[in-house]
mmCIF file of C-alpha atoms in Angstrom:
data_model
loop_
_atom_site.group_PDB
_atom_site.id
_atom_site.type_symbol
_atom_site.label_atom_id
_atom_site.label_comp_id
_atom_site.label_asym_id
_atom_site.label_seq_id
_atom_site.Cartn_x
_atom_site.Cartn_y
_atom_site.Cartn_z
ATOM 1 C CA MET A 10 27.300 30.342 31.118
ATOM 2 C CA SER A 11 23.546 29.199 30.397
ATOM 3 C CA LEU A 12 22.233 28.545 26.826
ATOM 4 C CA ASN A 13 18.605 28.798 25.618
ATOM 5 C CA VAL A 14 17.737 24.997 24.321
ATOM 6 C CA ILE A 15 15.090 24.236 21.571
ATOM 7 C CA ASN A 16 13.317 20.741 21.282
ATOM 8 C CA ASN A 17 12.706 19.054 18.363
ATOM 9 C CA ALA A 18 14.139 21.579 15.826
ATOM 10 C CA THR A 19 14.051 20.837 12.508
ATOM 11 C CA CYS A 20 17.846 20.292 10.217
ATOM 12 C CA THR A 21 17.402 21.128 6.419
ATOM 13 C CA PHE A 22 21.080 19.986 5.426
ATOM 14 C CA CYS A 23 20.165 17.197 3.218
ATOM 15 C CA GLY A 24 16.747 15.404 2.559
ATOM 16 C CA CYS A 25 15.824 13.497 5.791
ATOM 17 C CA VAL A 26 14.683 16.597 7.338
ATOM 18 C CA CYS A 27 14.839 15.439 10.462
ATOM 19 C CA ASP A 28 12.807 16.903 13.070
ATOM 20 C CA ASP A 29 14.033 15.811 16.823
ATOM 21 C CA ILE A 30 16.959 17.642 17.094
ATOM 22 C CA GLN A 31 17.852 19.577 20.059
ATOM 23 C CA LEU A 32 19.632 22.598 20.134
ATOM 24 C CA HIS A 33 21.811 24.488 22.833
ATOM 25 C CA PHE A 34 22.361 27.949 21.560
ATOM 26 C CA ASP A 35 23.160 31.863 22.766
ATOM 27 C CA GLU A 36 22.772 35.265 20.799
ATOM 28 C CA THR A 37 25.807 34.399 18.363
ATOM 29 C CA ARG A 38 26.039 31.246 17.829
ATOM 30 C CA ILE A 39 24.456 27.382 18.533
ATOM 31 C CA HIS A 40 26.738 25.566 20.804
ATOM 32 C CA GLU A 41 25.122 22.234 20.185
ATOM 33 C CA ALA A 42 23.020 20.010 18.041
ATOM 34 C CA LYS A 43 22.264 16.872 20.156
ATOM 35 C CA LYS A 44 20.929 13.695 18.207
ATOM 36 C CA ALA A 45 22.134 15.391 14.647
ATOM 37 C CA CYS A 46 24.069 13.398 12.581
ATOM 38 C CA VAL A 47 27.702 14.384 11.657
ATOM 39 C CA LEU A 48 26.463 16.542 8.693
ATOM 40 C CA GLY A 49 23.610 17.753 10.750
ATOM 41 C CA LYS A 50 25.785 19.054 13.601
ATOM 42 C CA ALA A 51 28.473 20.719 11.093
ATOM 43 C CA TRP A 52 25.471 22.409 9.821
ATOM 44 C CA PHE A 53 24.128 23.863 13.125
ATOM 45 C CA LEU A 54 27.333 24.847 14.339
ATOM 46 C CA ASN A 55 28.930 26.565 11.273
ATOM 47 C CA HIS A 56 26.249 29.161 11.360
ATOM 48 C CA THR A 57 26.533 32.244 13.079
ATOM 49 C CA ALA A 58 24.039 35.253 13.866
ATOM 50 C CA ASP A 59 27.311 37.691 12.918
ATOM 51 C CA HIS A 60 27.463 39.940 10.041
ATOM 52 C CA GLU A 61 30.093 38.516 8.452
ATOM 53 C CA TYR A 62 29.218 39.181 5.074
ATOM 54 C CA PRO A 63 28.575 42.586 3.036
ATOM 55 C CA ASP A 64 24.728 43.429 2.834
ATOM 56 C CA ALA A 65 24.891 43.139 -0.682
ATOM 57 C CA LEU A 66 27.390 43.425 -3.748
ATOM 58 C CA ILE A 67 26.689 45.353 -6.865
ATOM 59 C CA ASP A 68 29.180 44.435 -9.260
ATOM 60 C CA GLY A 69 31.866 43.542 -6.268
ATOM 61 C CA HIS A 70 31.098 46.751 -4.778
ATOM 62 C CA GLU A 71 29.033 46.784 -1.176
ATOM 63 C CA ALA A 72 25.395 48.171 -1.945
ATOM 64 C CA THR A 73 22.477 48.252 0.586
ATOM 65 C CA VAL A 74 19.596 45.879 0.161
ATOM 66 C CA ASP A 75 17.380 48.042 -1.289
ATOM 67 C CA GLU A 76 19.815 49.064 -4.181
ATOM 68 C CA ALA A 77 20.390 45.621 -4.854
ATOM 69 C CA ILE A 78 16.626 44.823 -5.255
ATOM 70 C CA GLU A 79 16.201 47.510 -7.704
ATOM 71 C CA ALA A 80 19.271 46.285 -10.042
ATOM 72 C CA ALA A 81 17.709 43.174 -10.051
ATOM 73 C CA ALA A 82 14.090 43.716 -10.880
ATOM 74 C CA THR A 83 15.718 45.867 -13.452
ATOM 75 C CA PHE A 84 18.219 43.148 -14.789
ATOM 76 C CA LEU A 85 15.065 40.516 -14.812
ATOM 77 C CA HIS A 86 12.511 42.967 -16.246
ATOM 78 C CA ASP A 87 14.998 43.557 -18.995
ATOM 79 C CA ALA A 88 15.840 40.221 -20.172
ATOM 80 C CA HIS A 89 13.907 38.762 -22.511
ATOM 81 C CA MET A 90 14.303 34.928 -20.789
ATOM 82 C CA PRO A 91 15.191 35.614 -17.262
ATOM 83 C CA LEU A 92 15.804 32.267 -15.417
ATOM 84 C CA ILE A 93 14.901 31.319 -11.807
ATOM 85 C CA TYR A 94 17.100 28.857 -10.164
ATOM 86 C CA GLY A 95 17.693 26.723 -7.506
ATOM 87 C CA LEU A 96 14.860 26.697 -4.432
ATOM 88 C CA SER A 97 16.665 23.948 -2.498
ATOM 89 C CA ASN A 98 18.290 25.685 0.304
ATOM 90 C CA THR A 99 15.490 27.958 1.214
ATOM 91 C CA THR A 100 11.449 27.608 2.155
ATOM 92 C CA CYS A 101 8.736 27.071 1.072
ATOM 93 C CA GLU A 102 7.453 30.623 1.566
ATOM 94 C CA ALA A 103 10.071 32.038 -0.493
ATOM 95 C CA GLN A 104 9.698 29.148 -3.046
ATOM 96 C CA ARG A 105 5.910 30.376 -3.332
ATOM 97 C CA GLU A 106 7.248 34.107 -4.084
ATOM 98 C CA ALA A 107 9.533 32.490 -6.695
ATOM 99 C CA VAL A 108 7.225 31.144 -8.721
ATOM 100 C CA SER A 109 5.365 34.189 -8.563
ATOM 101 C CA LEU A 110 8.197 36.308 -9.538
ATOM 102 C CA ALA A 111 8.767 33.761 -12.811
ATOM 103 C CA ASP A 112 5.166 33.752 -13.510
ATOM 104 C CA ARG A 113 5.016 37.824 -13.560
ATOM 105 C CA LEU A 114 8.340 37.790 -15.458
ATOM 106 C CA GLY A 115 7.520 35.450 -18.131
ATOM 107 C CA GLY A 116 10.503 33.636 -17.381
ATOM 108 C CA LEU A 117 11.876 30.078 -16.762
ATOM 109 C CA LEU A 118 11.499 28.599 -13.358
ATOM 110 C CA ASP A 119 13.724 25.243 -12.364
ATOM 111 C CA SER A 120 15.179 23.465 -9.520
ATOM 112 C CA HIS A 121 17.813 21.236 -8.691
ATOM 113 C CA THR A 122 15.698 18.258 -9.570
ATOM 114 C CA SER A 123 16.444 19.070 -12.954
ATOM 115 C CA LEU A 124 20.373 18.150 -12.339
ATOM 116 C CA MET B 1 16.440 -1.446 -1.337
ATOM 117 C CA TYR B 2 18.745 1.192 -1.975
ATOM 118 C CA TRP B 3 19.927 1.774 -5.398
ATOM 119 C CA GLY B 4 22.808 4.009 -6.683
ATOM 120 C CA GLY B 5 23.241 5.463 -3.113
ATOM 121 C CA ASN B 6 25.169 5.490 -0.305
ATOM 122 C CA PRO B 7 22.889 7.009 3.097
ATOM 123 C CA ALA B 8 25.461 5.902 5.347
ATOM 124 C CA GLU B 9 27.529 8.694 4.688
ATOM 125 C CA CYS B 10 25.192 10.765 2.951
ATOM 126 C CA HIS B 11 21.878 10.601 4.788
ATOM 127 C CA PRO B 12 23.733 9.187 8.148
ATOM 128 C CA ARG B 13 20.437 9.027 9.619
ATOM 129 C CA HIS B 14 18.688 7.315 7.088
ATOM 130 C CA PHE B 15 18.849 3.452 8.046
ATOM 131 C CA THR B 16 18.029 4.502 11.969
ATOM 132 C CA LYS B 17 15.259 7.106 11.795
ATOM 133 C CA TYR B 18 13.378 5.932 8.835
ATOM 134 C CA THR B 19 13.684 2.143 7.259
ATOM 135 C CA LEU B 20 15.439 0.144 8.773
ATOM 136 C CA MET B 21 15.615 0.154 12.789
ATOM 137 C CA GLN B 22 12.316 1.274 13.507
ATOM 138 C CA LYS B 23 10.069 -0.847 15.123
ATOM 139 C CA SER B 24 6.550 -0.542 14.064
ATOM 140 C CA LYS B 25 2.866 -2.332 14.369
ATOM 141 C CA PHE B 26 3.875 -4.997 11.722
ATOM 142 C CA LEU B 27 7.278 -5.025 12.346
ATOM 143 C CA PRO B 28 7.606 -5.468 15.714
ATOM 144 C CA ARG B 29 11.225 -6.517 15.337
ATOM 145 C CA GLY B 30 12.722 -3.570 13.595
ATOM 146 C CA ARG B 31 15.669 -4.660 11.381
ATOM 147 C CA LYS B 32 15.109 -8.812 12.295
ATOM 148 C CA ASP B 33 11.569 -7.885 10.065
ATOM 149 C CA ARG B 34 13.293 -5.917 7.168
ATOM 150 C CA THR B 35 15.289 -6.948 4.090
ATOM 151 C CA MET B 36 17.841 -4.797 2.737
ATOM 152 C CA ILE B 37 19.237 -4.898 -0.620
ATOM 153 C CA LEU B 38 21.800 -2.581 -1.933
ATOM 154 C CA VAL B 39 22.414 -2.304 -5.611
ATOM 155 C CA ASP B 40 25.679 -0.072 -6.694
ATOM 156 C CA ILE B 41 28.976 -0.485 -8.708
ATOM 157 C CA ARG B 42 31.149 -0.582 -5.880
ATOM 158 C CA GLU B 43 30.941 -1.603 -2.090
ATOM 159 C CA THR B 44 30.082 1.546 0.013
ATOM 160 C CA LYS B 45 29.787 1.936 3.954
ATOM 161 C CA SER B 46 26.275 1.298 3.712
ATOM 162 C CA GLY B 47 27.084 -2.172 2.023
ATOM 163 C CA GLY B 48 27.901 -2.819 6.078
ATOM 164 C CA ALA B 49 23.879 -2.353 6.645
ATOM 165 C CA ALA B 50 22.554 -4.553 3.645
ATOM 166 C CA ASP B 51 21.644 -7.974 3.748
ATOM 167 C CA ILE B 52 22.416 -8.450 -0.115
ATOM 168 C CA PHE B 53 24.535 -6.436 -1.962
ATOM 169 C CA LEU B 54 24.515 -6.817 -5.785
ATOM 170 C CA GLN B 55 27.171 -5.086 -7.626
ATOM 171 C CA ILE B 56 26.536 -4.291 -10.885
ATOM 172 C CA ARG B 57 28.951 -3.062 -13.840
ATOM 173 C CA PRO B 58 28.844 0.893 -14.395
ATOM 174 C CA GLY B 59 26.738 2.116 -16.899
ATOM 175 C CA LYS B 60 24.140 -1.107 -17.050
ATOM 176 C CA ASP B 61 21.654 0.148 -14.181
ATOM 177 C CA PHE B 62 19.349 0.642 -17.163
ATOM 178 C CA GLU B 63 19.807 -3.088 -18.727
ATOM 179 C CA VAL B 64 19.579 -4.614 -15.024
ATOM 180 C CA LEU B 65 16.210 -2.977 -14.372
ATOM 181 C CA THR B 66 15.005 -4.046 -17.597
ATOM 182 C CA ILE B 67 16.067 -7.337 -16.892
ATOM 183 C CA LEU B 68 14.259 -7.474 -13.845
ATOM 184 C CA ARG B 69 11.273 -6.567 -15.516
ATOM 185 C CA ALA B 70 11.434 -9.285 -17.851
ATOM 186 C CA ILE B 71 11.852 -11.821 -15.124
ATOM 187 C CA LEU B 72 9.089 -10.355 -13.267
ATOM 188 C CA LYS B 73 6.983 -10.942 -15.957
ATOM 189 C CA GLY B 74 7.849 -14.415 -16.749
ATOM 190 C CA GLN B 75 9.864 -13.542 -19.929
ATOM 191 C CA HIS B 76 13.170 -15.279 -21.280
ATOM 192 C CA VAL B 77 16.018 -13.470 -21.238
ATOM 193 C CA ASN B 78 19.322 -13.838 -23.035
ATOM 194 C CA GLU B 79 22.527 -15.221 -21.193
ATOM 195 C CA SER B 80 24.925 -12.641 -22.918
ATOM 196 C CA ALA B 81 22.624 -9.856 -21.837
ATOM 197 C CA ILE B 82 22.851 -10.863 -18.341
ATOM 198 C CA ALA B 83 26.155 -11.625 -18.456
ATOM 199 C CA GLU B 84 26.970 -7.882 -19.279
ATOM 200 C CA THR B 85 25.165 -6.415 -16.208
ATOM 201 C CA GLY B 86 27.884 -8.344 -13.818
ATOM 202 C CA LEU B 87 25.160 -10.385 -11.946
ATOM 203 C CA THR B 88 23.915 -14.018 -12.405
ATOM 204 C CA LEU B 89 20.363 -15.181 -13.447
ATOM 205 C CA GLU B 90 20.266 -16.272 -10.105
ATOM 206 C CA GLN B 91 20.883 -13.203 -8.209
ATOM 207 C CA LEU B 92 18.408 -11.468 -10.171
ATOM 208 C CA THR B 93 15.765 -14.174 -9.525
ATOM 209 C CA ASP B 94 16.210 -13.961 -6.133
ATOM 210 C CA PHE B 95 15.804 -10.135 -5.959
ATOM 211 C CA ILE B 96 12.337 -10.512 -8.165
ATOM 212 C CA ASP B 97 10.846 -13.654 -5.547
ATOM 213 C CA ARG B 98 12.373 -11.551 -2.723
ATOM 214 C CA ALA B 99 10.628 -8.256 -3.927
ATOM 215 C CA LYS B 100 7.495 -10.150 -4.789
ATOM 216 C CA LYS B 101 7.068 -11.866 -1.077
ATOM 217 C CA ALA B 102 7.327 -8.532 0.649
ATOM 218 C CA LYS B 103 4.233 -7.068 2.390
ATOM 219 C CA PHE B 104 5.738 -3.569 1.570
ATOM 220 C CA GLY B 105 8.518 -2.915 -0.760
ATOM 221 C CA CYS B 106 10.567 0.843 -0.887
ATOM 222 C CA MET B 107 13.134 1.444 -3.602
ATOM 223 C CA PHE B 108 15.018 4.388 -2.940
ATOM 224 C CA PHE B 109 17.448 5.625 -5.614
ATOM 225 C CA GLY B 110 20.410 8.101 -5.586
ATOM 226 C CA MET B 111 22.788 10.062 -7.933
ATOM 227 C CA GLY B 112 24.250 6.588 -8.929
ATOM 228 C CA LEU B 113 21.438 5.875 -10.897
ATOM 229 C CA SER B 114 19.960 9.291 -11.867
ATOM 230 C CA MET B 115 23.080 10.667 -12.894
ATOM 231 C CA THR B 116 24.868 7.989 -14.788
ATOM 232 C CA ARG B 117 24.218 6.524 -18.190
ATOM 233 C CA GLY B 118 20.844 6.589 -19.406
ATOM 234 C CA LYS B 119 19.962 9.251 -16.718
ATOM 235 C CA HIS B 120 16.204 9.744 -16.342
ATOM 236 C CA MET B 121 15.429 6.768 -18.845
ATOM 237 C CA ASN B 122 17.554 5.348 -15.447
ATOM 238 C CA SER B 123 14.906 6.450 -13.078
ATOM 239 C CA ALA B 124 12.032 5.627 -15.299
ATOM 240 C CA ALA B 125 12.918 2.226 -15.639
ATOM 241 C CA LEU B 126 13.109 1.947 -11.909
ATOM 242 C CA LEU B 127 9.605 3.941 -11.400
ATOM 243 C CA THR B 128 8.277 1.418 -14.093
ATOM 244 C CA LEU B 129 9.883 -1.717 -12.057
ATOM 245 C CA ALA B 130 8.355 -0.585 -8.621
ATOM 246 C CA ALA B 131 4.963 -0.054 -10.694
ATOM 247 C CA GLU B 132 4.680 -3.323 -12.167
ATOM 248 C CA LEU B 133 5.691 -4.862 -8.539
ATOM 249 C CA ASN B 134 2.038 -3.567 -7.192
ATOM 250 C CA ALA B 135 0.553 -6.454 -9.617
ATOM 251 C CA PHE B 136 2.141 -8.572 -6.533
ATOM 252 C CA THR B 137 2.667 -6.498 -3.542
ATOM 253 C CA LYS B 138 2.546 -2.972 -2.047
ATOM 254 C CA PHE B 139 5.657 -1.195 -3.442
ATOM 255 C CA VAL B 140 6.876 2.442 -4.006
ATOM 256 C CA ALA B 141 10.353 3.869 -4.954
ATOM 257 C CA MET B 142 11.347 7.419 -3.654
ATOM 258 C CA PRO B 143 14.391 9.390 -4.467
ATOM 259 C CA MET B 144 17.330 10.062 -2.099
ATOM 260 C CA ARG B 145 16.949 14.238 -2.290
ATOM 261 C CA GLY B 146 19.876 15.557 -0.986
ATOM 262 C CA HIS B 147 19.479 19.293 -0.453
ATOM 263 C CA GLY B 148 17.287 20.199 2.567
ATOM 264 C CA ASN B 149 13.901 21.523 0.822
ATOM 265 C CA VAL B 150 14.406 20.599 -2.994
ATOM 266 C CA THR B 151 11.406 18.517 -2.205
ATOM 267 C CA GLY B 152 9.486 21.402 -1.272
ATOM 268 C CA ALA B 153 10.301 23.016 -4.325
ATOM 269 C CA ASP B 154 8.750 20.245 -6.796
ATOM 270 C CA VAL B 155 5.695 20.470 -4.224
ATOM 271 C CA ILE B 156 5.552 24.058 -4.391
ATOM 272 C CA MET B 157 5.919 24.209 -8.038
ATOM 273 C CA ARG B 158 3.605 21.226 -8.879
ATOM 274 C CA TRP B 159 1.348 23.149 -6.362
ATOM 275 C CA GLN B 160 1.785 26.469 -8.014
ATOM 276 C CA THR B 161 1.585 25.755 -11.883
ATOM 277 C CA GLY B 162 1.152 21.840 -12.022
ATOM 278 C CA PHE B 163 4.153 20.846 -12.892
ATOM 279 C CA PRO B 164 7.401 20.027 -10.741
ATOM 280 C CA PHE B 165 10.552 21.510 -12.207
ATOM 281 C CA GLY B 166 11.843 22.431 -15.847
ATOM 282 C CA ILE B 167 9.117 25.133 -16.508
ATOM 283 C CA THR B 168 8.780 28.150 -18.711
ATOM 284 C CA PHE B 169 6.052 30.801 -18.632
ATOM 285 C CA ASN B 170 7.414 32.682 -21.730
ATOM 286 C CA ARG B 171 3.637 32.117 -23.421
ATOM 287 C CA GLY B 172 2.102 33.604 -20.208
ATOM 288 C CA TYR B 173 1.257 29.936 -18.993
ATOM 289 C CA PRO B 174 3.153 27.490 -17.147
ATOM 290 C CA ARG B 175 4.840 24.500 -19.864
ATOM 291 C CA TYR B 176 6.881 21.799 -18.838
ATOM 292 C CA ASN B 177 9.786 20.334 -20.716
ATOM 293 C CA PRO B 178 13.237 18.908 -19.297
ATOM 294 C CA GLY B 179 16.024 19.044 -21.768
ATOM 295 C CA GLU B 180 14.612 21.998 -23.049
ATOM 296 C CA PHE B 181 13.562 24.146 -20.135
ATOM 297 C CA SER B 182 16.072 22.408 -17.750
ATOM 298 C CA THR B 183 18.592 24.849 -16.111
ATOM 299 C CA VAL B 184 21.758 23.166 -17.206
ATOM 300 C CA ASP B 185 20.533 22.857 -21.305
ATOM 301 C CA VAL B 186 19.276 26.696 -21.083
ATOM 302 C CA LEU B 187 22.549 27.805 -19.558
ATOM 303 C CA VAL B 188 25.048 25.375 -22.233
ATOM 304 C CA ARG B 189 22.690 26.679 -25.455
ATOM 305 C CA GLY B 190 22.831 30.198 -23.465
ATOM 306 C CA ASP B 191 19.261 30.365 -24.417
ATOM 307 C CA THR B 192 18.539 32.774 -20.819
ATOM 308 C CA ASP B 193 19.993 36.485 -20.831
ATOM 309 C CA ALA B 194 19.504 36.674 -16.885
ATOM 310 C CA ALA B 195 19.491 34.532 -13.854
ATOM 311 C CA LEU B 196 18.073 34.985 -10.407
ATOM 312 C CA ILE B 197 19.740 31.901 -8.017
ATOM 313 C CA LEU B 198 18.649 31.273 -4.895
ATOM 314 C CA GLY B 199 19.336 28.392 -2.440
ATOM 315 C CA ALA B 200 21.954 26.718 -4.853
ATOM 316 C CA ASP B 201 25.454 27.224 -5.548
ATOM 317 C CA PRO B 202 25.696 26.293 -9.642
ATOM 318 C CA GLY B 203 28.943 28.139 -9.508
ATOM 319 C CA ALA B 204 30.529 25.189 -7.760
ATOM 320 C CA THR B 205 28.420 22.125 -9.295
ATOM 321 C CA MET B 206 27.250 22.604 -12.990
ATOM 322 C CA PRO B 207 29.353 21.897 -15.962
ATOM 323 C CA GLN B 208 31.695 24.811 -17.124
ATOM 324 C CA PRO B 209 29.889 25.716 -20.239
ATOM 325 C CA ALA B 210 26.929 26.325 -17.786
ATOM 326 C CA ILE B 211 28.868 28.458 -15.355
ATOM 327 C CA ASP B 212 30.780 30.514 -18.121
ATOM 328 C CA HIS B 213 26.929 31.523 -19.563
ATOM 329 C CA LEU B 214 26.276 32.811 -16.121
ATOM 330 C CA ALA B 215 29.554 34.704 -15.976
ATOM 331 C CA ARG B 216 28.632 36.293 -19.270
ATOM 332 C CA ILE B 217 24.417 37.147 -18.090
ATOM 333 C CA PRO B 218 23.571 39.505 -15.565
ATOM 334 C CA THR B 219 23.286 37.277 -12.768
ATOM 335 C CA ILE B 220 21.441 37.655 -9.134
ATOM 336 C CA VAL B 221 22.671 35.566 -6.415
ATOM 337 C CA LEU B 222 20.515 35.104 -2.545
ATOM 338 C CA ASP B 223 22.708 33.320 -0.440
ATOM 339 C CA PRO B 224 23.935 33.299 3.265
ATOM 340 C CA LYS B 225 27.313 33.390 2.304
ATOM 341 C CA VAL B 226 29.046 34.537 -0.668
ATOM 342 C CA THR B 227 29.676 32.214 -2.662
ATOM 343 C CA HIS B 228 31.416 30.974 -6.110
ATOM 344 C CA THR B 229 28.126 32.033 -8.196
ATOM 345 C CA SER B 230 28.202 35.609 -6.108
ATOM 346 C CA ARG B 231 31.343 36.366 -7.557
ATOM 347 C CA LEU B 232 30.670 35.567 -10.870
ATOM 348 C CA ALA B 233 27.316 37.442 -10.387
ATOM 349 C CA ARG B 234 26.295 41.319 -11.249
ATOM 350 C CA VAL B 235 24.254 41.215 -7.599
ATOM 351 C CA HIS B 236 24.628 39.751 -4.785
ATOM 352 C CA ILE B 237 22.429 39.982 -1.875
ATOM 353 C CA THR B 238 22.822 38.320 1.577
ATOM 354 C CA THR B 239 20.194 36.757 3.172
ATOM 355 C CA SER B 240 19.809 34.438 6.566
ATOM 356 C CA VAL B 241 19.871 30.722 6.546
ATOM 357 C CA ALA B 242 16.572 28.584 6.278
ATOM 358 C CA GLY B 243 16.341 26.720 9.436
ATOM 359 C CA ILE B 244 18.893 28.494 11.789
ATOM 360 C CA SER B 245 18.030 32.002 11.067
ATOM 361 C CA ALA B 246 15.181 32.314 8.963
ATOM 362 C CA PRO B 247 11.578 30.305 10.237
ATOM 363 C CA GLY B 248 9.237 28.645 7.493
ATOM 364 C CA THR B 249 8.568 24.859 6.293
ATOM 365 C CA ALA B 250 10.688 22.788 4.913
ATOM 366 C CA TYR B 251 9.459 19.124 2.811
ATOM 367 C CA ARG B 252 11.193 16.148 4.012
ATOM 368 C CA MET B 253 12.056 13.746 0.949
ATOM 369 C CA ASP B 254 8.859 11.936 1.412
ATOM 370 C CA GLU B 255 6.552 14.772 1.205
ATOM 371 C CA ILE B 256 5.965 15.579 4.868
ATOM 372 C CA PRO B 257 5.918 19.237 5.344
ATOM 373 C CA LEU B 258 7.847 20.150 8.746
ATOM 374 C CA PRO B 259 7.897 23.644 10.503
ATOM 375 C CA LEU B 260 11.332 25.239 10.648
ATOM 376 C CA LYS B 261 12.385 26.471 14.485
ATOM 377 C CA PRO B 262 15.290 28.908 13.898
ATOM 378 C CA ALA B 263 17.554 29.477 17.153
ATOM 379 C CA LEU B 264 19.296 32.687 15.882
ATOM 380 C CA LYS B 265 18.390 35.718 14.721
ATOM 381 C CA SER B 266 19.798 36.984 11.797
ATOM 382 C CA PRO B 267 21.201 40.397 10.776
ATOM 383 C CA TYR B 268 20.152 39.729 7.257
ATOM 384 C CA PRO B 269 16.403 39.554 5.491
ATOM 385 C CA THR B 270 15.045 35.857 4.466
ATOM 386 C CA ASP B 271 15.118 34.935 0.819
ATOM 387 C CA GLN B 272 11.204 35.196 1.218
ATOM 388 C CA GLU B 273 11.014 39.062 2.011
ATOM 389 C CA VAL B 274 13.693 39.605 -0.856
ATOM 390 C CA VAL B 275 12.091 37.569 -3.482
ATOM 391 C CA ARG B 276 8.575 39.430 -2.893
ATOM 392 C CA ARG B 277 10.412 42.790 -2.997
ATOM 393 C CA ILE B 278 12.288 42.300 -6.433
ATOM 394 C CA ASN B 279 8.851 41.006 -7.353
ATOM 395 C CA GLU B 280 7.110 44.154 -6.268
ATOM 396 C CA ALA B 281 9.678 45.940 -8.003
ATOM 397 C CA VAL B 282 9.185 44.351 -11.063
ATOM 398 C CA ALA B 283 5.755 44.480 -10.678
ATOM 399 C CA ARG B 284 5.918 48.237 -10.501
ATOM 400 C CA LYS B 285 7.633 48.315 -14.050
ATOM 401 C CA SER B 286 5.681 47.754 -17.179
ATOM 402 C CA HIS B 287 4.224 44.394 -18.034
ATOM 403 C CA TRP B 288 6.509 41.891 -20.795
ATOM 404 C CA ILE B 289 3.406 41.599 -22.439
ATOM 405 C CA PRO B 290 1.825 44.863 -24.053
ATOM 406 C CA ASP B 291 -1.391 46.184 -22.490
ATOM 407 C CA GLY B 292 -4.171 43.973 -22.351
ATOM 408 C CA GLY B 293 -2.318 40.414 -22.226
ATOM 409 C CA PRO B 294 -2.016 37.826 -24.306
ATOM 410 C CA MET B 295 -5.296 37.528 -25.939
ATOM 411 C CA THR B 296 -4.631 41.365 -27.206
ATOM 412 C CA ILE B 297 -1.552 39.810 -29.605
ATOM 413 C CA LEU B 298 -3.412 36.754 -30.520
ATOM 414 C CA GLN B 299 -6.801 38.972 -31.778
ATOM 415 C CA ARG B 300 -4.270 41.523 -33.775
#
């Protein structure tokens, strides 16, 4: 079995964000993460491309992403003081969208830094 | 210098890749050209890498830092005050002597400093010590960031709003006040009446009263897995994993932005796409301030 290889991949498990990882992977999972530490290896090898979880849940029931997005927008719009929190295990591009959403909602915006 | 952190176990490559082992133009002998001081309340695995280990009494970080600042300024320090810290005057003076003689010092501080008695006052004291050492030599300080791109969150919020965290837009412009607008405080007081959580699992990490409030209000979770928080949320949307199946940018803890190189294709949308679509769906509804924006209200 031949695996695809990415050189100098970036690990986002911890704040070190090591960018010299060599990933060996096939369609569904990463088989090897060279140069990564124990934490990084566990991070890369534990995720798969499988459809393990439902696309979306509303009140515990499976729903489509479209329905869930509409429900989320309604909850946030109806609130007097909505909160957007977290923003750590995600990309800067998503963080930027989250800031824009908090601005539009007139809500609270916060990250792990305040913990 | 590391204060209240255990990089050997929490950031395993910190020593080898960044701080201790690397050879450079001005430090050609790598580790031999550097001195590492570890300050903690107990000896951890990181102690093995340290030249000097200073074991302080639990909860005395602020006192130690304040005494160090006094010694730096040549002020007299009360013996009983030193005895309380668990260190001796010799150890503290040696610390300051070494710091002043260093060509370039860097202080890394962990949650052992920022999350124990004194909290942000401890961090402030350490940052002040680092600032004051600059009267003698080059010194910087940096928090040891835990989660992948939490530095990116600081940078993006600073860029977009002028503040790094603990922000509210409830007057139509950003305001900053940790303690008032920081999440744990907001949740424990029960101030917020809806929450969108992404890239975090407060259901596993926050104090129970905060989690209880998240369960009372409509909570929306975006996460690659169904998390503790998802289970108490009204809405969960599964998203792809940053750096594994989602492309983008992440900031290293020293604020260097790095591109992500995802290896896998995810069946789920990215956080970016979902948040953008929620934003668009909210935009289709009426604005939270009546027609004309905040100025209209002020003029009425």
